[in-house]
């Protein structure tokens, strides 16, 4: 109760420096896309700046879980590239659903994927810069030298770290002009959902087959020097912060609490809000029967019927590799090709599926003796 009787000057804020290094997880979630923006170089307060001071930097964007298979090319990847996952919003696919989408480029030339100019992470940088300026003015008005040095150290630390982590996105480009098989891609997610994508070879290479590369502004040696300098500046700034006057310590505490809350909120937002993916246009193709299915066999039959191929099922080991399942997959491919279903290239629509009892066929292959007795 001393705060009520003696006033706020009885508060002990010697540990306020710990507030400056809290919130590491929420900073790391958006650090890679944030480093694409020039606002990342602004001198500002950043919660947990040590999260950005690493001994090494990521060489590529973090992939998502899934199996990517070329519907006709035979290619396979046991992960989904980061940008492809964001572009198709893979987390939104219900279990055992089958979705069809067509991806085209909105303009020709080299890829132009970047951070959203004024997305949530941009406003975080502006907020941190405004707090630095406010505390800087208060420190001058209060004639608090330690607080002034702490603000300068912790603010310009973000610029130093920003230079070390600044990068540009580099996507793979196809150089050869040799004819290639159709470049359609099938993505199978762990929840049994299928995403069938119609695109050309150039788009397929950029988004699905080659990992996104991070082309950094400074080389690894300079980065390590900047990281070491940043570590020393961080420690020096926290020491100065602990020796600031109570008024400025309260200001720092309030600033870091607000910033931590803001970073947490932005980290919880959909990651697509931070990326400018307008270079690619995604059109969803609806078809009769709907995308949702009750179980895996139904979803797999729809995916085979749309692609009119089961080659990708075998390559990706999508289904069990038993003899019965192999026979069912071959029969499903024959039925898919026998009708007029599948993806119509000219009209760009998915035609009606052949009338086939896929469940009864699987039961027949799994239990041939029972099927023969029933006849």
CSV table of N, CA and C in Angstrom, one decimal, residues 363-375:
chain,number,residue,atom,x,y,z
A,363,UNK,N,-14.5,-51.4,-51.6
A,363,UNK,CA,-14.9,-52.5,-50.8
A,363,UNK,C,-14.7,-53.8,-51.6
A,364,UNK,N,-15.0,-53.8,-52.9
A,364,UNK,CA,-14.8,-54.9,-53.8
A,364,UNK,C,-13.3,-55.3,-53.9
A,365,UNK,N,-12.4,-54.3,-53.9
A,365,UNK,CA,-11.0,-54.7,-54.0
A,365,UNK,C,-10.4,-55.1,-52.7
A,366,UNK,N,-11.0,-54.5,-51.6
A,366,UNK,CA,-10.4,-54.9,-50.3
A,366,UNK,C,-10.9,-56.2,-49.8
A,367,UNK,N,-12.2,-56.6,-50.2
A,367,UNK,CA,-12.7,-57.9,-49.7
A,367,UNK,C,-13.3,-58.6,-50.9
A,368,UNK,N,-12.4,-59.1,-51.8
A,368,UNK,CA,-12.9,-59.8,-53.0
A,368,UNK,C,-13.7,-61.0,-52.8
A,369,UNK,N,-13.4,-61.7,-51.7
A,369,UNK,CA,-14.2,-63.0,-51.4
A,369,UNK,C,-15.6,-62.6,-51.0
A,370,UNK,N,-15.8,-61.6,-50.2
A,370,UNK,CA,-17.2,-61.2,-49.9
A,370,UNK,C,-18.0,-60.7,-51.1
A,371,UNK,N,-17.3,-60.0,-51.9
A,371,UNK,CA,-17.9,-59.5,-53.1
A,371,UNK,C,-18.4,-60.6,-54.1
A,372,UNK,N,-17.6,-61.6,-54.2
A,372,UNK,CA,-17.9,-62.8,-55.1
A,372,UNK,C,-19.1,-63.6,-54.5
A,373,UNK,N,-19.1,-63.7,-53.1
A,373,UNK,CA,-20.2,-64.4,-52.5
A,373,UNK,C,-21.6,-63.7,-52.6
A,374,UNK,N,-21.5,-62.3,-52.6
A,374,UNK,CA,-22.7,-61.5,-52.7
A,374,UNK,C,-23.3,-61.7,-54.1
A,375,UNK,N,-22.4,-61.9,-55.1
A,375,UNK,CA,-22.9,-62.1,-56.4
A,375,UNK,C,-23.6,-63.5,-56.6
